[in-house]
Amino acid sequence: MAISHDDFHSRTGSQVMTKSVLVTGSSRGIGKAIALRLAKEGYQVVLHCRNNQEAAEQTLAEIRTTGGDGRILRFDISDRSQSAQVLQQDIEANEAYYGVICNAGLARDAAFPALTEADWDDVIHTNLDGFYNVLHPIVMPMVRRRSPGRIITLSSVSGLMGNRGQVNYSAAKAGIIGASKALAVELAKRKITVNCVAPGLIETEMVEQVQLDEALKMIPLRRMGKAEEVAGLVSYLCSDDAAYITRQVISINGGML
């Protein structure tokens, strides 16, 4: 497998250990694009899915056809005990991750008066609680590596500007921004950077219900973004070149905000 110049290797004799990166929600959409891009860059990708094992296996197969490798973890990021158990077992069996991409999330859109308790709870528990549930079991093993690391969270333009019909989603995504900035301060002296990527309108299944004609009027570039473009930004933030970037929220939205 070809390894790019940015890739880190720890060597013991002739043994080479490739950096491993966990990408949550990597069976489709932005998460899949990120996983494929990181594998192309030479990282060992730890894929994650909640239910769609078949799609995750397809992503892993695509990675292997290009000479990369990885493995699949299956758990619900809104389930704290399950997340901790699966992640701790994986770290014990393999090694602490070099990087973590917190991408998994969901939306339950409706005008605020129509939001049900389940709409609110599902979005908060998955998108915001998932930040804690995924990162809490992982952070100390990353610290104990005594090497640089990368944590990248996915927020949204909705978390920056608020969006009609997304009070629950905007609340969760804004919370991720605050949590990411605070964690960045705590981990900076360990050379572990924490940054937040805030996509705008990206061509994925999540935008199928969006009124595109109206949405595109808000975007100076007059088009939706591509998942591969988000993946390119995430790949850069994982690289050695991004070692001095931390505590930042980087928008990728065609100029929407």
PDB file of C-alpha atoms in Angstrom:
ATOM      1  CA  MET A   1       0.000   0.000   0.000  1.00  0.00           C
ATOM      2  CA  ALA A   2       1.362   3.391  -0.969  1.00  0.00           C
ATOM      3  CA  ILE A   3       1.742   5.700   2.029  1.00  0.00           C
ATOM      4  CA  SER A   4       1.774   9.469   1.525  1.00  0.00           C
ATOM      5  CA  HIS A   5       4.476  11.668   3.013  1.00  0.00           C
ATOM      6  CA  ASP A   6       2.040  12.921   5.675  1.00  0.00           C
ATOM      7  CA  ASP A   7       1.548   9.472   7.174  1.00  0.00           C
ATOM      8  CA  PHE A   8       3.106   8.653  10.498  1.00  0.00           C
ATOM      9  CA  HIS A   9       4.714   5.296  11.179  1.00  0.00           C
ATOM     10  CA  SER A  10       6.067   3.931  14.412  1.00  0.00           C
ATOM     11  CA  ARG A  11       8.813   1.439  13.721  1.00  0.00           C
ATOM     12  CA  THR A  12      10.028  -1.462  15.803  1.00  0.00           C
ATOM     13  CA  GLY A  13      12.727  -3.151  13.777  1.00  0.00           C
ATOM     14  CA  SER A  14      11.128  -3.741  10.396  1.00  0.00           C
ATOM     15  CA  GLN A  15       7.556  -3.502  11.710  1.00  0.00           C
ATOM     16  CA  VAL A  16       5.527  -0.567  10.462  1.00  0.00           C
ATOM     17  CA  MET A  17       2.371   0.615  12.224  1.00  0.00           C
ATOM     18  CA  THR A  18       0.061   2.806  10.177  1.00  0.00           C
ATOM     19  CA  LYS A  19      -2.006   5.525  11.818  1.00  0.00           C
ATOM     20  CA  SER A  20      -5.535   4.376  12.530  1.00  0.00           C
ATOM     21  CA  VAL A  21      -8.506   6.724  12.309  1.00  0.00           C
ATOM     22  CA  LEU A  22     -12.028   6.008  13.538  1.00  0.00           C
ATOM     23  CA  VAL A  23     -14.772   7.495  11.355  1.00  0.00           C
ATOM     24  CA  THR A  24     -18.246   7.272  12.852  1.00  0.00           C
ATOM     25  CA  GLY A  25     -21.196   6.986  10.514  1.00  0.00           C
ATOM     26  CA  SER A  26     -18.948   5.850   7.675  1.00  0.00           C
ATOM     27  CA  SER A  27     -21.273   3.503   5.789  1.00  0.00           C
ATOM     28  CA  ARG A  28     -22.709   6.274   3.575  1.00  0.00           C
ATOM     29  CA  GLY A  29     -22.710   9.967   2.710  1.00  0.00           C
ATOM     30  CA  ILE A  30     -20.045  12.283   4.087  1.00  0.00           C
ATOM     31  CA  GLY A  31     -18.706   9.620   6.457  1.00  0.00           C
ATOM     32  CA  LYS A  32     -18.124   7.163   3.629  1.00  0.00           C
ATOM     33  CA  ALA A  33     -16.386   9.821   1.536  1.00  0.00           C
ATOM     34  CA  ILE A  34     -14.126  10.655   4.485  1.00  0.00           C
ATOM     35  CA  ALA A  35     -13.301   6.989   5.057  1.00  0.00           C
ATOM     36  CA  LEU A  36     -12.419   6.426   1.410  1.00  0.00           C
ATOM     37  CA  ARG A  37     -10.259   9.561   1.267  1.00  0.00           C
ATOM     38  CA  LEU A  38      -8.356   8.726   4.456  1.00  0.00           C
ATOM     39  CA  ALA A  39      -7.743   5.174   3.255  1.00  0.00           C
ATOM     40  CA  LYS A  40      -6.388   6.590   0.001  1.00  0.00           C
ATOM     41  CA  GLU A  41      -4.029   8.755   2.049  1.00  0.00           C
ATOM     42  CA  GLY A  42      -2.659   5.644   3.754  1.00  0.00           C
ATOM     43  CA  TYR A  43      -4.516   5.601   7.075  1.00  0.00           C
ATOM     44  CA  GLN A  44      -5.998   2.420   8.468  1.00  0.00           C
ATOM     45  CA  VAL A  45      -9.679   3.282   8.722  1.00  0.00           C
ATOM     46  CA  VAL A  46     -11.882   1.989  11.522  1.00  0.00           C
ATOM     47  CA  LEU A  47     -15.366   2.129  10.051  1.00  0.00           C
ATOM     48  CA  HIS A  48     -18.477   2.505  12.186  1.00  0.00           C
ATOM     49  CA  CYS A  49     -22.130   1.757  11.607  1.00  0.00           C
ATOM     50  CA  ARG A  50     -25.213   1.458  13.794  1.00  0.00           C
ATOM     51  CA  ASN A  51     -27.453  -0.859  11.776  1.00  0.00           C
ATOM     52  CA  ASN A  52     -26.331  -0.966   8.156  1.00  0.00           C
ATOM     53  CA  GLN A  53     -23.598  -3.573   8.387  1.00  0.00           C
ATOM     54  CA  GLU A  54     -23.958  -4.400   4.708  1.00  0.00           C
ATOM     55  CA  ALA A  55     -23.219  -0.828   3.631  1.00  0.00           C
ATOM     56  CA  ALA A  56     -20.209  -0.679   5.970  1.00  0.00           C
ATOM     57  CA  GLU A  57     -18.875  -3.909   4.491  1.00  0.00           C
ATOM     58  CA  GLN A  58     -19.284  -2.431   1.019  1.00  0.00           C
ATOM     59  CA  THR A  59     -17.262   0.608   2.058  1.00  0.00           C
ATOM     60  CA  LEU A  60     -14.551  -1.632   3.476  1.00  0.00           C
ATOM     61  CA  ALA A  61     -14.515  -3.647   0.248  1.00  0.00           C
ATOM     62  CA  GLU A  62     -14.012  -0.425  -1.737  1.00  0.00           C
ATOM     63  CA  ILE A  63     -11.129   0.507   0.543  1.00  0.00           C
ATOM     64  CA  ARG A  64      -9.489  -2.871   0.010  1.00  0.00           C
ATOM     65  CA  THR A  65      -9.791  -2.693  -3.760  1.00  0.00           C
ATOM     66  CA  THR A  66      -7.547   0.363  -3.685  1.00  0.00           C
ATOM     67  CA  GLY A  67      -4.940  -1.331  -1.489  1.00  0.00           C
ATOM     68  CA  GLY A  68      -6.097   0.013   1.869  1.00  0.00           C
ATOM     69  CA  ASP A  69      -7.385  -1.819   4.894  1.00  0.00           C
ATOM     70  CA  GLY A  70      -9.583  -1.339   7.923  1.00  0.00           C
ATOM     71  CA  ARG A  71     -12.178  -2.922  10.150  1.00  0.00           C
ATOM     72  CA  ILE A  72     -15.783  -2.337  11.182  1.00  0.00           C
ATOM     73  CA  LEU A  73     -17.253  -1.490  14.573  1.00  0.00           C
ATOM     74  CA  ARG A  74     -20.989  -1.659  15.111  1.00  0.00           C
ATOM     75  CA  PHE A  75     -22.636   0.284  17.931  1.00  0.00           C
ATOM     76  CA  ASP A  76     -25.190   3.004  18.621  1.00  0.00           C
ATOM     77  CA  ILE A  77     -23.437   6.265  19.512  1.00  0.00           C
ATOM     78  CA  SER A  78     -26.459   7.319  21.568  1.00  0.00           C
ATOM     79  CA  ASP A  79     -25.963   4.263  23.811  1.00  0.00           C
ATOM     80  CA  ARG A  80     -23.267   5.262  26.306  1.00  0.00           C
ATOM     81  CA  SER A  81     -22.458   1.855  27.772  1.00  0.00           C
ATOM     82  CA  GLN A  82     -22.450   0.093  24.414  1.00  0.00           C
ATOM     83  CA  SER A  83     -20.207   2.736  22.869  1.00  0.00           C
ATOM     84  CA  ALA A  84     -17.718   2.524  25.725  1.00  0.00           C
ATOM     85  CA  GLN A  85     -17.634  -1.274  25.675  1.00  0.00           C
ATOM     86  CA  VAL A  86     -17.068  -1.600  21.921  1.00  0.00           C
ATOM     87  CA  LEU A  87     -14.469   1.161  21.745  1.00  0.00           C
ATOM     88  CA  GLN A  88     -12.506  -0.035  24.774  1.00  0.00           C
ATOM     89  CA  GLN A  89     -12.418  -3.576  23.408  1.00  0.00           C
ATOM     90  CA  ASP A  90     -11.199  -2.369  20.026  1.00  0.00           C
ATOM     91  CA  ILE A  91      -8.461  -0.228  21.550  1.00  0.00           C
ATOM     92  CA  GLU A  92      -7.309  -3.091  23.777  1.00  0.00           C
ATOM     93  CA  ALA A  93      -7.225  -5.495  20.831  1.00  0.00           C
ATOM     94  CA  ASN A  94      -5.445  -3.101  18.481  1.00  0.00           C
ATOM     95  CA  GLU A  95      -4.087   0.273  19.562  1.00  0.00           C
ATOM     96  CA  ALA A  96      -5.218   3.761  20.485  1.00  0.00           C
ATOM     97  CA  TYR A  97      -6.412   5.772  17.528  1.00  0.00           C
ATOM     98  CA  TYR A  98      -4.335   8.514  15.959  1.00  0.00           C
ATOM     99  CA  GLY A  99      -7.516  10.263  14.892  1.00  0.00           C
ATOM    100  CA  VAL A 100     -11.260  10.297  15.425  1.00  0.00           C
ATOM    101  CA  ILE A 101     -13.808  11.786  13.036  1.00  0.00           C
ATOM    102  CA  CYS A 102     -17.135  12.298  14.831  1.00  0.00           C
ATOM    103  CA  ASN A 103     -19.431  12.301  11.827  1.00  0.00           C
ATOM    104  CA  ALA A 104     -22.449  10.148  12.748  1.00  0.00           C
ATOM    105  CA  GLY A 105     -25.683  11.994  13.328  1.00  0.00           C
ATOM    106  CA  LEU A 106     -29.327  12.283  12.389  1.00  0.00           C
ATOM    107  CA  ALA A 107     -32.026  14.880  11.780  1.00  0.00           C
ATOM    108  CA  ARG A 108     -35.702  15.000  12.770  1.00  0.00           C
ATOM    109  CA  ASP A 109     -36.915  18.218  11.175  1.00  0.00           C
ATOM    110  CA  ALA A 110     -40.177  19.996  11.992  1.00  0.00           C
ATOM    111  CA  ALA A 111     -41.376  23.419  13.028  1.00  0.00           C
ATOM    112  CA  PHE A 112     -40.738  23.857  16.747  1.00  0.00           C
ATOM    113  CA  PRO A 113     -44.423  23.614  17.836  1.00  0.00           C
ATOM    114  CA  ALA A 114     -44.638  20.311  15.963  1.00  0.00           C
ATOM    115  CA  LEU A 115     -41.457  18.803  17.419  1.00  0.00           C
ATOM    116  CA  THR A 116     -42.272  15.771  19.519  1.00  0.00           C
ATOM    117  CA  GLU A 117     -40.355  14.753  22.610  1.00  0.00           C
ATOM    118  CA  ALA A 118     -38.889  11.900  20.594  1.00  0.00           C
ATOM    119  CA  ASP A 119     -37.799  14.301  17.831  1.00  0.00           C
ATOM    120  CA  TRP A 120     -35.920  16.374  20.379  1.00  0.00           C
ATOM    121  CA  ASP A 121     -34.456  13.498  22.383  1.00  0.00           C
ATOM    122  CA  ASP A 122     -33.337  11.408  19.405  1.00  0.00           C
ATOM    123  CA  VAL A 123     -31.417  14.303  17.857  1.00  0.00           C
ATOM    124  CA  ILE A 124     -29.825  15.498  21.104  1.00  0.00           C
ATOM    125  CA  HIS A 125     -28.928  12.005  22.327  1.00  0.00           C
ATOM    126  CA  THR A 126     -27.384  11.003  19.005  1.00  0.00           C
ATOM    127  CA  ASN A 127     -25.731  14.202  17.805  1.00  0.00           C
ATOM    128  CA  LEU A 128     -24.683  15.850  21.061  1.00  0.00           C
ATOM    129  CA  ASP A 129     -24.515  13.017  23.590  1.00  0.00           C
ATOM    130  CA  GLY A 130     -22.691  11.050  20.903  1.00  0.00           C
ATOM    131  CA  PHE A 131     -19.800  13.514  21.269  1.00  0.00           C
ATOM    132  CA  TYR A 132     -19.306  12.362  24.861  1.00  0.00           C
ATOM    133  CA  ASN A 133     -20.158   8.721  24.248  1.00  0.00           C
ATOM    134  CA  VAL A 134     -17.574   8.322  21.479  1.00  0.00           C
ATOM    135  CA  LEU A 135     -14.774  10.573  22.656  1.00  0.00           C
ATOM    136  CA  HIS A 136     -14.780   9.905  26.402  1.00  0.00           C
ATOM    137  CA  PRO A 137     -13.537   6.283  26.104  1.00  0.00           C
ATOM    138  CA  ILE A 138     -10.996   7.314  23.455  1.00  0.00           C
ATOM    139  CA  VAL A 139      -9.303  10.453  24.744  1.00  0.00           C
ATOM    140  CA  MET A 140      -7.110   9.007  27.506  1.00  0.00           C
ATOM    141  CA  PRO A 141      -5.779   6.182  25.305  1.00  0.00           C
ATOM    142  CA  MET A 142      -4.910   8.861  22.733  1.00  0.00           C
ATOM    143  CA  VAL A 143      -3.123  10.881  25.416  1.00  0.00           C
ATOM    144  CA  ARG A 144      -1.176   7.823  26.551  1.00  0.00           C
ATOM    145  CA  ARG A 145       0.160   7.357  23.008  1.00  0.00           C
ATOM    146  CA  ARG A 146       2.356  10.396  23.759  1.00  0.00           C
ATOM    147  CA  SER A 147       2.187  11.314  20.091  1.00  0.00           C
ATOM    148  CA  PRO A 148       0.270  13.918  18.109  1.00  0.00           C
ATOM    149  CA  GLY A 149      -3.365  13.140  17.366  1.00  0.00           C
ATOM    150  CA  ARG A 150      -6.388  14.538  15.593  1.00  0.00           C
ATOM    151  CA  ILE A 151     -10.030  14.892  16.620  1.00  0.00           C
ATOM    152  CA  ILE A 152     -12.439  16.330  14.069  1.00  0.00           C
ATOM    153  CA  THR A 153     -16.114  16.831  14.795  1.00  0.00           C
ATOM    154  CA  LEU A 154     -18.861  17.516  12.276  1.00  0.00           C
ATOM    155  CA  SER A 155     -21.195  20.363  13.054  1.00  0.00           C
ATOM    156  CA  SER A 156     -23.319  22.170  10.450  1.00  0.00           C
ATOM    157  CA  VAL A 157     -24.168  25.566   9.073  1.00  0.00           C
ATOM    158  CA  SER A 158     -27.352  25.061  11.131  1.00  0.00           C
ATOM    159  CA  GLY A 159     -25.248  25.107  14.282  1.00  0.00           C
ATOM    160  CA  LEU A 160     -23.780  28.464  13.298  1.00  0.00           C
ATOM    161  CA  MET A 161     -26.789  30.369  11.982  1.00  0.00           C
ATOM    162  CA  GLY A 162     -29.823  28.366  13.099  1.00  0.00           C
ATOM    163  CA  ASN A 163     -32.243  27.022  10.548  1.00  0.00           C
ATOM    164  CA  ARG A 164     -36.014  27.010  10.224  1.00  0.00           C
ATOM    165  CA  GLY A 165     -37.466  23.627  11.164  1.00  0.00           C
ATOM    166  CA  GLN A 166     -34.250  22.518  12.854  1.00  0.00           C
ATOM    167  CA  VAL A 167     -34.375  23.867  16.403  1.00  0.00           C
ATOM    168  CA  ASN A 168     -33.332  20.459  17.755  1.00  0.00           C
ATOM    169  CA  TYR A 169     -30.632  19.907  15.115  1.00  0.00           C
ATOM    170  CA  SER A 170     -29.279  23.451  15.434  1.00  0.00           C
ATOM    171  CA  ALA A 171     -29.107  23.091  19.225  1.00  0.00           C
ATOM    172  CA  ALA A 172     -27.151  19.840  18.980  1.00  0.00           C
ATOM    173  CA  LYS A 173     -24.768  21.095  16.311  1.00  0.00           C
ATOM    174  CA  ALA A 174     -24.120  24.350  18.193  1.00  0.00           C
ATOM    175  CA  GLY A 175     -23.365  22.286  21.284  1.00  0.00           C
ATOM    176  CA  ILE A 176     -20.798  20.281  19.340  1.00  0.00           C
ATOM    177  CA  ILE A 177     -19.009  23.515  18.429  1.00  0.00           C
ATOM    178  CA  GLY A 178     -18.752  24.600  22.072  1.00  0.00           C
ATOM    179  CA  ALA A 179     -17.668  21.168  23.246  1.00  0.00           C
ATOM    180  CA  SER A 180     -15.027  20.906  20.525  1.00  0.00           C
ATOM    181  CA  LYS A 181     -13.520  24.288  21.384  1.00  0.00           C
ATOM    182  CA  ALA A 182     -13.329  23.432  25.086  1.00  0.00           C
ATOM    183  CA  LEU A 183     -11.790  20.011  24.418  1.00  0.00           C
ATOM    184  CA  ALA A 184      -9.227  21.631  22.125  1.00  0.00           C
ATOM    185  CA  VAL A 185      -7.970  23.732  25.014  1.00  0.00           C
ATOM    186  CA  GLU A 186      -7.665  20.700  27.287  1.00  0.00           C
ATOM    187  CA  LEU A 187      -5.757  18.585  24.762  1.00  0.00           C
ATOM    188  CA  ALA A 188      -3.525  21.208  23.151  1.00  0.00           C
ATOM    189  CA  LYS A 189      -0.537  20.540  25.410  1.00  0.00           C
ATOM    190  CA  ARG A 190      -0.755  16.877  24.393  1.00  0.00           C
ATOM    191  CA  LYS A 191      -0.377  17.865  20.728  1.00  0.00           C
ATOM    192  CA  ILE A 192      -3.859  16.519  20.009  1.00  0.00           C
ATOM    193  CA  THR A 193      -5.743  19.011  17.883  1.00  0.00           C
ATOM    194  CA  VAL A 194      -9.521  19.359  17.970  1.00  0.00           C
ATOM    195  CA  ASN A 195     -11.326  21.094  15.134  1.00  0.00           C
ATOM    196  CA  CYS A 196     -14.890  21.308  13.935  1.00  0.00           C
ATOM    197  CA  VAL A 197     -16.029  21.158  10.313  1.00  0.00           C
ATOM    198  CA  ALA A 198     -19.370  22.816   9.560  1.00  0.00           C
ATOM    199  CA  PRO A 199     -20.779  21.752   6.175  1.00  0.00           C
ATOM    200  CA  GLY A 200     -23.568  23.572   4.423  1.00  0.00           C
ATOM    201  CA  LEU A 201     -25.781  21.974   1.782  1.00  0.00           C
ATOM    202  CA  ILE A 202     -24.011  18.777   0.701  1.00  0.00           C
ATOM    203  CA  GLU A 203     -25.241  16.221  -1.834  1.00  0.00           C
ATOM    204  CA  THR A 204     -26.305  13.386   0.490  1.00  0.00           C
ATOM    205  CA  GLU A 205     -29.506  11.579   1.422  1.00  0.00           C
ATOM    206  CA  MET A 206     -30.073  14.108   4.230  1.00  0.00           C
ATOM    207  CA  VAL A 207     -30.929  16.888   1.747  1.00  0.00           C
ATOM    208  CA  GLU A 208     -33.537  14.968  -0.224  1.00  0.00           C
ATOM    209  CA  GLN A 209     -36.356  16.843   1.562  1.00  0.00           C
ATOM    210  CA  VAL A 210     -34.763  20.285   1.168  1.00  0.00           C
ATOM    211  CA  GLN A 211     -36.407  22.861  -1.121  1.00  0.00           C
ATOM    212  CA  LEU A 212     -33.345  23.247  -3.323  1.00  0.00           C
ATOM    213  CA  ASP A 213     -34.527  26.237  -5.366  1.00  0.00           C
ATOM    214  CA  GLU A 214     -34.849  28.374  -2.245  1.00  0.00           C
ATOM    215  CA  ALA A 215     -31.733  26.964  -0.580  1.00  0.00           C
ATOM    216  CA  LEU A 216     -29.509  27.598  -3.595  1.00  0.00           C
ATOM    217  CA  LYS A 217     -30.452  31.285  -3.561  1.00  0.00           C
ATOM    218  CA  MET A 218     -28.615  31.534  -0.224  1.00  0.00           C
ATOM    219  CA  ILE A 219     -25.396  30.067  -1.657  1.00  0.00           C
ATOM    220  CA  PRO A 220     -23.150  32.436  -3.625  1.00  0.00           C
ATOM    221  CA  LEU A 221     -21.557  29.517  -5.488  1.00  0.00           C
ATOM    222  CA  ARG A 222     -25.082  28.464  -6.583  1.00  0.00           C
ATOM    223  CA  ARG A 223     -24.538  24.738  -6.092  1.00  0.00           C
ATOM    224  CA  MET A 224     -24.510  22.080  -3.431  1.00  0.00           C
ATOM    225  CA  GLY A 225     -21.223  20.829  -2.105  1.00  0.00           C
ATOM    226  CA  LYS A 226     -19.926  17.322  -2.615  1.00  0.00           C
ATOM    227  CA  ALA A 227     -19.152  14.825   0.113  1.00  0.00           C
ATOM    228  CA  GLU A 228     -15.707  14.415  -1.432  1.00  0.00           C
ATOM    229  CA  GLU A 229     -15.023  18.126  -0.878  1.00  0.00           C
ATOM    230  CA  VAL A 230     -15.779  17.759   2.828  1.00  0.00           C
ATOM    231  CA  ALA A 231     -13.558  14.679   2.885  1.00  0.00           C
ATOM    232  CA  GLY A 232     -10.702  16.688   1.386  1.00  0.00           C
ATOM    233  CA  LEU A 233     -10.934  19.229   4.192  1.00  0.00           C
ATOM    234  CA  VAL A 234     -11.024  16.512   6.842  1.00  0.00           C
ATOM    235  CA  SER A 235      -8.032  14.808   5.249  1.00  0.00           C
ATOM    236  CA  TYR A 236      -6.057  18.032   5.462  1.00  0.00           C
ATOM    237  CA  LEU A 237      -6.959  18.523   9.122  1.00  0.00           C
ATOM    238  CA  CYS A 238      -5.679  15.007   9.819  1.00  0.00           C
ATOM    239  CA  SER A 239      -2.342  15.698   8.161  1.00  0.00           C
ATOM    240  CA  ASP A 240       0.959  16.844   9.613  1.00  0.00           C
ATOM    241  CA  ASP A 241       0.506  20.139   7.759  1.00  0.00           C
ATOM    242  CA  ALA A 242      -2.441  20.957  10.050  1.00  0.00           C
ATOM    243  CA  ALA A 243      -0.521  20.508  13.306  1.00  0.00           C
ATOM    244  CA  TYR A 244      -0.882  24.203  14.219  1.00  0.00           C
ATOM    245  CA  ILE A 245      -4.632  24.337  13.603  1.00  0.00           C
ATOM    246  CA  THR A 246      -6.818  23.679  16.622  1.00  0.00           C
ATOM    247  CA  ARG A 247      -9.985  25.049  18.284  1.00  0.00           C
ATOM    248  CA  GLN A 248     -11.311  26.166  14.914  1.00  0.00           C
ATOM    249  CA  VAL A 249     -14.702  25.901  13.239  1.00  0.00           C
ATOM    250  CA  ILE A 250     -14.143  25.631   9.492  1.00  0.00           C
ATOM    251  CA  SER A 251     -17.165  26.193   7.289  1.00  0.00           C
ATOM    252  CA  ILE A 252     -17.546  24.510   3.922  1.00  0.00           C
ATOM    253  CA  ASN A 253     -20.774  25.927   2.551  1.00  0.00           C
ATOM    254  CA  GLY A 254     -20.211  27.712  -0.758  1.00  0.00           C
ATOM    255  CA  GLY A 255     -20.307  31.094   0.913  1.00  0.00           C
ATOM    256  CA  MET A 256     -23.709  30.621   2.548  1.00  0.00           C
ATOM    257  CA  LEU A 257     -22.352  32.079   5.801  1.00  0.00           C
TER     258      LEU A 257
END
